[in-house]
Amino acid sequence: MLSVYLRGALCRAVSMLVPHHAPLGNWRHLDNTVHFQCWAHKALTGTGGLWGVAAFTSSPGSTEGASGRQRKDPQARSTVGSVGRRIHQRHLQVIGVSGEDLGTMHRADVIRLMDQEGLKLVPVNLSQEPPIYRLMTGKQIHEEQLKLREKQKNKAGPVLLKELTLFTDIGPHDLHTKLRQVQSWLERRHHVRVTLKKGSRQGTNSLDEELERIVQGLPEAFSFISKPQLIRDGKAAFCILRTASEKSSQQLRTTKKNSLNAGTSGSQPRDEDHPLEGQVTSPEQ
């Protein structure tokens, strides 16, 4: 209330000091009077500062610090990298190259160990007390960066549907080129719709069976969103592919490895095919 009374008194004082009517012909004096009254109104009502700018405020609704930098979360790391020798903390919780816990160490001892073993220091969790760091080799850091990059690439995002049309009379070279195109789309996490239509010649298999045989020629693992099925009264067939999960890819690699090992072991010569030294085979009767 006191501030209101003071403002009112100051307004009356200003009104008494400033003439209400400027003399005729003195337009500059009238213009200065108007500006002074506007300045006094802003200063008294709080709508502007002494220099016509908004008053500084730190209220919750204010925009103070809106253009300032926001503090980044130290745990929200987008890459894996070494801190070098710039260690700000005095004591660290250190993890060894093989994942063993080396306990709490002084930064001077950590730097000495880094120099002796040729290792790099990577932050793991800076919010802990003491902060957790890990000693890693350059190769380990590179592998972790590749894993992180792959994980960021696999994050959910807009999925595109690519389409490809084949004919039953396609040549081997053209088919190989088309399958490479499908594989490149799958590696980019796109979905691929493959349509097979009748050509000038067709095998004994139906179009859906032929389409499944074709897509099985892809070099990497995939899964069906929609399995091969006939459309257009049997005149065409289509399927929709997507990238296989890591589990499916691992199963496919294991299956191929087992098949290769089985084929290698099956091709070993038998004793009866190659007689021992000194053994004589009887001629056919």
mmCIF file of C-alpha atoms in Angstrom:
data_model
loop_
_atom_site.group_PDB
_atom_site.id
_atom_site.type_symbol
_atom_site.label_atom_id
_atom_site.label_comp_id
_atom_site.label_asym_id
_atom_site.label_seq_id
_atom_site.Cartn_x
_atom_site.Cartn_y
_atom_site.Cartn_z
ATOM 1 C CA MET A 1 0.000 0.000 0.000
ATOM 2 C CA LEU A 2 2.852 2.375 0.823
ATOM 3 C CA SER A 3 4.252 2.030 -2.675
ATOM 4 C CA VAL A 4 0.851 2.938 -4.132
ATOM 5 C CA TYR A 5 0.669 6.115 -2.046
ATOM 6 C CA LEU A 6 4.220 7.049 -3.002
ATOM 7 C CA ARG A 7 3.421 6.570 -6.670
ATOM 8 C CA GLY A 8 0.329 8.747 -6.362
ATOM 9 C CA ALA A 9 2.246 11.502 -4.614
ATOM 10 C CA LEU A 10 4.996 11.401 -7.208
ATOM 11 C CA CYS A 11 2.410 11.578 -9.997
ATOM 12 C CA ARG A 12 0.875 14.709 -8.483
ATOM 13 C CA ALA A 13 4.316 16.262 -8.072
ATOM 14 C CA VAL A 14 5.198 15.552 -11.695
ATOM 15 C CA SER A 15 1.860 17.001 -12.833
ATOM 16 C CA MET A 16 2.592 20.209 -10.939
ATOM 17 C CA LEU A 17 6.100 20.507 -12.381
ATOM 18 C CA VAL A 18 5.140 19.793 -15.977
ATOM 19 C CA PRO A 19 2.870 22.417 -17.612
ATOM 20 C CA HIS A 20 -0.350 21.083 -19.057
ATOM 21 C CA HIS A 21 -0.300 23.502 -21.982
ATOM 22 C CA ALA A 22 2.869 24.427 -23.789
ATOM 23 C CA PRO A 23 3.219 27.941 -25.193
ATOM 24 C CA LEU A 24 2.214 28.363 -28.775
ATOM 25 C CA GLY A 25 5.113 27.975 -31.155
ATOM 26 C CA ASN A 26 7.258 26.041 -28.668
ATOM 27 C CA TRP A 27 6.630 22.599 -30.177
ATOM 28 C CA ARG A 28 9.980 21.202 -29.023
ATOM 29 C CA HIS A 29 9.061 21.948 -25.404
ATOM 30 C CA LEU A 30 5.695 20.227 -25.923
ATOM 31 C CA ASP A 31 7.358 17.143 -27.412
ATOM 32 C CA ASN A 32 9.786 16.881 -24.487
ATOM 33 C CA THR A 33 6.879 17.230 -22.080
ATOM 34 C CA VAL A 34 5.009 14.325 -23.660
ATOM 35 C CA HIS A 35 8.104 12.100 -23.563
ATOM 36 C CA PHE A 36 8.745 12.963 -19.921
ATOM 37 C CA GLN A 37 5.154 12.128 -18.972
ATOM 38 C CA CYS A 38 5.376 8.758 -20.776
ATOM 39 C CA TRP A 39 8.674 7.992 -19.047
ATOM 40 C CA ALA A 40 7.233 8.908 -15.653
ATOM 41 C CA HIS A 41 4.153 6.727 -16.259
ATOM 42 C CA LYS A 42 6.305 3.693 -17.107
ATOM 43 C CA ALA A 43 8.562 4.223 -14.111
ATOM 44 C CA LEU A 44 5.658 4.609 -11.683
ATOM 45 C CA THR A 45 3.468 1.783 -12.944
ATOM 46 C CA GLY A 46 6.324 -0.697 -13.228
ATOM 47 C CA THR A 47 5.667 -1.422 -16.902
ATOM 48 C CA GLY A 48 9.191 -0.365 -17.789
ATOM 49 C CA GLY A 49 12.525 0.344 -16.181
ATOM 50 C CA LEU A 50 14.160 3.697 -15.837
ATOM 51 C CA TRP A 51 15.414 3.428 -19.404
ATOM 52 C CA GLY A 52 12.229 2.110 -20.958
ATOM 53 C CA VAL A 53 13.152 -1.593 -20.740
ATOM 54 C CA ALA A 54 11.380 -4.344 -18.896
ATOM 55 C CA ALA A 55 12.227 -4.557 -15.224
ATOM 56 C CA PHE A 56 14.467 -7.438 -14.187
ATOM 57 C CA THR A 57 12.600 -10.209 -12.490
ATOM 58 C CA SER A 58 13.406 -13.689 -11.301
ATOM 59 C CA SER A 59 9.842 -14.896 -10.921
ATOM 60 C CA PRO A 60 8.925 -18.418 -12.093
ATOM 61 C CA GLY A 61 7.135 -17.024 -15.135
ATOM 62 C CA SER A 62 10.020 -14.871 -16.257
ATOM 63 C CA THR A 63 12.359 -15.634 -19.132
ATOM 64 C CA GLU A 64 15.521 -15.091 -17.127
ATOM 65 C CA GLY A 65 18.287 -17.292 -18.441
ATOM 66 C CA ALA A 66 16.196 -18.453 -21.414
ATOM 67 C CA SER A 67 19.090 -17.853 -23.744
ATOM 68 C CA GLY A 68 21.618 -19.351 -21.339
ATOM 69 C CA ARG A 69 23.167 -22.744 -21.781
ATOM 70 C CA GLN A 70 21.396 -25.724 -20.319
ATOM 71 C CA ARG A 71 23.553 -28.041 -18.292
ATOM 72 C CA LYS A 72 24.067 -31.353 -20.009
ATOM 73 C CA ASP A 73 23.560 -34.615 -18.246
ATOM 74 C CA PRO A 74 27.018 -36.216 -17.868
ATOM 75 C CA GLN A 75 25.426 -39.655 -18.227
ATOM 76 C CA ALA A 76 23.770 -38.816 -21.559
ATOM 77 C CA ARG A 77 26.846 -39.717 -23.575
ATOM 78 C CA SER A 78 26.604 -40.141 -27.319
ATOM 79 C CA THR A 79 30.105 -41.521 -27.727
ATOM 80 C CA VAL A 80 32.855 -43.370 -25.914
ATOM 81 C CA GLY A 81 36.161 -41.587 -25.549
ATOM 82 C CA SER A 82 39.208 -41.156 -23.384
ATOM 83 C CA VAL A 83 39.582 -38.212 -21.022
ATOM 84 C CA GLY A 84 43.329 -38.267 -21.528
ATOM 85 C CA ARG A 85 45.287 -36.922 -18.575
ATOM 86 C CA ARG A 86 42.674 -34.287 -17.657
ATOM 87 C CA ILE A 87 41.332 -35.966 -14.515
ATOM 88 C CA HIS A 88 39.522 -33.446 -12.320
ATOM 89 C CA GLN A 89 38.714 -35.789 -9.430
ATOM 90 C CA ARG A 90 41.358 -36.677 -6.876
ATOM 91 C CA HIS A 91 40.188 -40.257 -6.195
ATOM 92 C CA LEU A 92 38.634 -42.621 -8.751
ATOM 93 C CA GLN A 93 36.931 -45.983 -8.728
ATOM 94 C CA VAL A 94 38.859 -47.825 -11.450
ATOM 95 C CA ILE A 95 37.853 -50.872 -13.514
ATOM 96 C CA GLY A 96 40.606 -52.811 -15.243
ATOM 97 C CA VAL A 97 40.930 -53.787 -18.887
ATOM 98 C CA SER A 98 39.381 -57.215 -18.293
ATOM 99 C CA GLY A 99 36.558 -55.815 -16.157
ATOM 100 C CA GLU A 100 38.183 -56.447 -12.784
ATOM 101 C CA ASP A 101 37.647 -53.959 -9.973
ATOM 102 C CA LEU A 102 40.911 -52.203 -9.097
ATOM 103 C CA GLY A 103 39.320 -50.301 -6.227
ATOM 104 C CA THR A 104 39.748 -46.639 -5.364
ATOM 105 C CA MET A 105 42.947 -45.109 -6.712
ATOM 106 C CA HIS A 106 44.569 -41.682 -6.619
ATOM 107 C CA ARG A 107 44.659 -39.954 -9.986
ATOM 108 C CA ALA A 108 48.459 -39.838 -9.900
ATOM 109 C CA ASP A 109 48.554 -43.630 -9.581
ATOM 110 C CA VAL A 110 46.024 -43.956 -12.409
ATOM 111 C CA ILE A 111 48.108 -41.777 -14.722
ATOM 112 C CA ARG A 112 51.217 -43.774 -13.835
ATOM 113 C CA LEU A 113 49.405 -47.033 -14.644
ATOM 114 C CA MET A 114 48.159 -45.589 -17.941
ATOM 115 C CA ASP A 115 51.700 -44.654 -18.945
ATOM 116 C CA GLN A 116 53.125 -48.033 -17.971
ATOM 117 C CA GLU A 117 50.507 -50.166 -19.730
ATOM 118 C CA GLY A 118 49.708 -47.834 -22.632
ATOM 119 C CA LEU A 119 46.027 -47.645 -21.658
ATOM 120 C CA LYS A 120 43.357 -44.967 -21.884
ATOM 121 C CA LEU A 121 40.920 -43.819 -19.193
ATOM 122 C CA VAL A 122 37.218 -43.784 -20.116
ATOM 123 C CA PRO A 123 34.475 -42.374 -17.826
ATOM 124 C CA VAL A 124 31.732 -44.844 -16.920
ATOM 125 C CA ASN A 125 29.627 -43.150 -14.229
ATOM 126 C CA LEU A 126 30.555 -39.658 -13.072
ATOM 127 C CA SER A 127 27.563 -39.273 -10.739
ATOM 128 C CA GLN A 128 28.927 -41.830 -8.282
ATOM 129 C CA GLU A 129 31.228 -40.889 -5.423
ATOM 130 C CA PRO A 130 33.983 -41.599 -6.198
ATOM 131 C CA PRO A 131 33.348 -41.503 -9.972
ATOM 132 C CA ILE A 132 33.813 -44.721 -11.904
ATOM 133 C CA TYR A 133 36.345 -44.926 -14.729
ATOM 134 C CA ARG A 134 37.588 -47.831 -16.819
ATOM 135 C CA LEU A 135 40.987 -48.513 -18.288
ATOM 136 C CA MET A 136 40.704 -49.591 -21.926
ATOM 137 C CA THR A 137 42.905 -50.177 -24.920
ATOM 138 C CA GLY A 138 42.485 -48.230 -28.130
ATOM 139 C CA LYS A 139 40.983 -51.304 -29.792
ATOM 140 C CA GLN A 140 38.399 -51.697 -27.025
ATOM 141 C CA ILE A 141 37.367 -48.049 -27.355
ATOM 142 C CA HIS A 142 36.980 -48.456 -31.113
ATOM 143 C CA GLU A 143 34.795 -51.546 -30.667
ATOM 144 C CA GLU A 144 32.612 -49.776 -28.093
ATOM 145 C CA GLN A 145 32.186 -46.833 -30.450
ATOM 146 C CA LEU A 146 31.050 -49.186 -33.223
ATOM 147 C CA LYS A 147 28.542 -50.845 -30.879
ATOM 148 C CA LEU A 148 27.168 -47.488 -29.764
ATOM 149 C CA ARG A 149 26.906 -46.293 -33.358
ATOM 150 C CA GLU A 150 25.042 -49.461 -34.333
ATOM 151 C CA LYS A 151 22.705 -49.092 -31.361
ATOM 152 C CA GLN A 152 21.903 -45.496 -32.306
ATOM 153 C CA LYS A 153 21.318 -46.578 -35.892
ATOM 154 C CA ASN A 154 18.850 -49.225 -34.744
ATOM 155 C CA LYS A 155 16.769 -46.782 -32.722
ATOM 156 C CA ALA A 156 13.122 -46.615 -33.603
ATOM 157 C CA GLY A 157 12.444 -44.207 -36.432
ATOM 158 C CA PRO A 158 10.333 -43.853 -39.542
ATOM 159 C CA VAL A 159 10.302 -47.162 -41.414
ATOM 160 C CA LEU A 160 10.212 -46.931 -45.186
ATOM 161 C CA LEU A 161 8.623 -49.558 -47.401
ATOM 162 C CA LYS A 162 10.636 -50.270 -50.535
ATOM 163 C CA GLU A 163 9.106 -52.175 -53.445
ATOM 164 C CA LEU A 164 10.703 -54.440 -56.025
ATOM 165 C CA THR A 165 9.100 -56.353 -58.889
ATOM 166 C CA LEU A 166 10.605 -59.488 -60.460
ATOM 167 C CA PHE A 167 9.575 -61.724 -63.333
ATOM 168 C CA THR A 168 9.958 -65.473 -63.547
ATOM 169 C CA ASP A 169 12.166 -65.216 -66.649
ATOM 170 C CA ILE A 170 14.781 -63.002 -64.971
ATOM 171 C CA GLY A 171 18.386 -63.947 -65.684
ATOM 172 C CA PRO A 172 20.882 -65.035 -62.994
ATOM 173 C CA HIS A 173 22.961 -61.862 -63.249
ATOM 174 C CA ASP A 174 19.954 -59.545 -63.007
ATOM 175 C CA LEU A 175 18.568 -61.588 -60.114
ATOM 176 C CA HIS A 176 21.858 -61.277 -58.254
ATOM 177 C CA THR A 177 21.781 -57.493 -58.743
ATOM 178 C CA LYS A 178 18.190 -57.266 -57.498
ATOM 179 C CA LEU A 179 18.954 -59.339 -54.414
ATOM 180 C CA ARG A 180 21.889 -57.086 -53.592
ATOM 181 C CA GLN A 181 19.516 -54.117 -53.767
ATOM 182 C CA VAL A 182 17.094 -55.857 -51.408
ATOM 183 C CA GLN A 183 19.938 -56.630 -49.027
ATOM 184 C CA SER A 184 21.063 -52.991 -48.973
ATOM 185 C CA TRP A 185 17.517 -51.901 -48.082
ATOM 186 C CA LEU A 186 17.327 -54.439 -45.288
ATOM 187 C CA GLU A 187 20.655 -53.235 -43.894
ATOM 188 C CA ARG A 188 19.128 -49.752 -43.640
ATOM 189 C CA ARG A 189 16.247 -51.197 -41.602
ATOM 190 C CA HIS A 190 13.713 -50.686 -44.379
ATOM 191 C CA HIS A 191 10.848 -53.041 -45.100
ATOM 192 C CA VAL A 192 10.890 -54.533 -48.593
ATOM 193 C CA ARG A 193 7.894 -55.711 -50.602
ATOM 194 C CA VAL A 194 8.933 -58.152 -53.322
ATOM 195 C CA THR A 195 6.451 -58.999 -56.077
ATOM 196 C CA LEU A 196 6.943 -61.863 -58.540
ATOM 197 C CA LYS A 197 4.992 -61.871 -61.802
ATOM 198 C CA LYS A 198 4.711 -64.376 -64.602
ATOM 199 C CA GLY A 199 7.190 -63.972 -67.411
ATOM 200 C CA SER A 200 7.617 -65.606 -70.782
ATOM 201 C CA ARG A 201 8.668 -68.834 -69.094
ATOM 202 C CA GLN A 202 7.802 -70.316 -65.747
ATOM 203 C CA GLY A 203 8.997 -73.348 -63.831
ATOM 204 C CA THR A 204 6.926 -76.109 -62.344
ATOM 205 C CA ASN A 205 6.654 -74.387 -58.958
ATOM 206 C CA SER A 206 3.821 -72.032 -58.161
ATOM 207 C CA LEU A 207 4.617 -68.338 -57.938
ATOM 208 C CA ASP A 208 4.566 -68.223 -54.140
ATOM 209 C CA GLU A 209 6.948 -71.192 -53.905
ATOM 210 C CA GLU A 210 9.205 -69.672 -56.544
ATOM 211 C CA LEU A 211 9.235 -66.348 -54.698
ATOM 212 C CA GLU A 212 10.224 -68.015 -51.445
ATOM 213 C CA ARG A 213 13.029 -69.855 -53.234
ATOM 214 C CA ILE A 214 14.298 -66.557 -54.661
ATOM 215 C CA VAL A 215 14.348 -64.618 -51.382
ATOM 216 C CA GLN A 216 16.110 -67.488 -49.635
ATOM 217 C CA GLY A 217 19.084 -66.575 -51.808
ATOM 218 C CA LEU A 218 19.668 -63.414 -49.746
ATOM 219 C CA PRO A 219 23.100 -63.583 -48.086
ATOM 220 C CA GLU A 220 21.975 -62.303 -44.685
ATOM 221 C CA ALA A 221 19.201 -63.296 -42.324
ATOM 222 C CA PHE A 222 15.749 -61.770 -42.705
ATOM 223 C CA SER A 223 12.248 -62.405 -41.469
ATOM 224 C CA PHE A 224 8.840 -62.265 -43.094
ATOM 225 C CA ILE A 225 6.314 -59.614 -42.196
ATOM 226 C CA SER A 226 4.074 -61.243 -44.755
ATOM 227 C CA LYS A 227 4.983 -64.657 -46.163
ATOM 228 C CA PRO A 228 4.767 -65.320 -49.915
ATOM 229 C CA GLN A 229 1.174 -65.550 -51.083
ATOM 230 C CA LEU A 230 -0.658 -65.484 -54.393
ATOM 231 C CA ILE A 231 -2.519 -62.390 -55.592
ATOM 232 C CA ARG A 232 -4.404 -61.351 -58.739
ATOM 233 C CA ASP A 233 -5.968 -64.772 -59.201
ATOM 234 C CA GLY A 234 -2.597 -66.508 -59.096
ATOM 235 C CA LYS A 235 -0.963 -64.265 -61.690
ATOM 236 C CA ALA A 236 1.482 -62.826 -59.163
ATOM 237 C CA ALA A 237 2.839 -63.389 -55.669
ATOM 238 C CA PHE A 238 4.259 -61.038 -53.085
ATOM 239 C CA CYS A 239 5.954 -61.010 -49.689
ATOM 240 C CA ILE A 240 7.220 -58.349 -47.285
ATOM 241 C CA LEU A 241 10.648 -58.700 -45.681
ATOM 242 C CA ARG A 242 12.361 -57.014 -42.776
ATOM 243 C CA THR A 243 15.716 -57.260 -41.058
ATOM 244 C CA ALA A 244 16.019 -60.252 -38.771
ATOM 245 C CA SER A 245 16.623 -59.820 -35.075
ATOM 246 C CA GLU A 246 20.066 -60.432 -33.610
ATOM 247 C CA LYS A 247 18.863 -63.750 -32.210
ATOM 248 C CA SER A 248 17.653 -64.927 -35.624
ATOM 249 C CA SER A 249 20.885 -63.795 -37.254
ATOM 250 C CA GLN A 250 22.915 -65.737 -34.703
ATOM 251 C CA GLN A 251 20.807 -68.846 -35.282
ATOM 252 C CA LEU A 252 21.327 -68.557 -39.040
ATOM 253 C CA ARG A 253 25.097 -68.212 -38.639
ATOM 254 C CA THR A 254 25.141 -71.238 -36.339
ATOM 255 C CA THR A 255 23.099 -73.268 -38.824
ATOM 256 C CA LYS A 256 25.413 -72.350 -41.699
ATOM 257 C CA LYS A 257 28.467 -73.198 -39.615
ATOM 258 C CA ASN A 258 27.039 -76.582 -38.634
ATOM 259 C CA SER A 259 26.133 -77.321 -42.249
ATOM 260 C CA LEU A 260 29.653 -76.424 -43.350
ATOM 261 C CA ASN A 261 31.205 -78.623 -40.679
ATOM 262 C CA ALA A 262 28.884 -81.496 -41.578
ATOM 263 C CA GLY A 263 29.798 -81.164 -45.239
ATOM 264 C CA THR A 264 33.495 -81.141 -44.429
ATOM 265 C CA SER A 265 33.274 -84.181 -42.195
ATOM 266 C CA GLY A 266 31.151 -86.019 -44.753
ATOM 267 C CA SER A 267 33.779 -85.562 -47.419
ATOM 268 C CA GLN A 268 36.503 -87.341 -45.422
ATOM 269 C CA PRO A 269 37.802 -90.417 -47.278
ATOM 270 C CA ARG A 270 36.911 -93.793 -45.874
ATOM 271 C CA ASP A 271 39.387 -96.618 -45.299
ATOM 272 C CA GLU A 272 37.728 -98.865 -47.827
ATOM 273 C CA ASP A 273 37.988 -96.151 -50.488
ATOM 274 C CA HIS A 274 41.734 -95.785 -49.920
ATOM 275 C CA PRO A 275 43.364 -99.091 -48.885
ATOM 276 C CA LEU A 276 46.272 -99.097 -46.501
ATOM 277 C CA GLU A 277 49.827 -99.407 -47.773
ATOM 278 C CA GLY A 278 50.644 -102.998 -48.689
ATOM 279 C CA GLN A 279 47.010 -104.054 -48.905
ATOM 280 C CA VAL A 280 45.992 -105.600 -52.215
ATOM 281 C CA THR A 281 42.481 -105.318 -53.523
ATOM 282 C CA SER A 282 41.017 -108.224 -55.318
ATOM 283 C CA PRO A 283 39.919 -107.605 -58.882
ATOM 284 C CA GLU A 284 36.268 -107.715 -59.716
ATOM 285 C CA GLN A 285 35.061 -111.137 -60.708
#
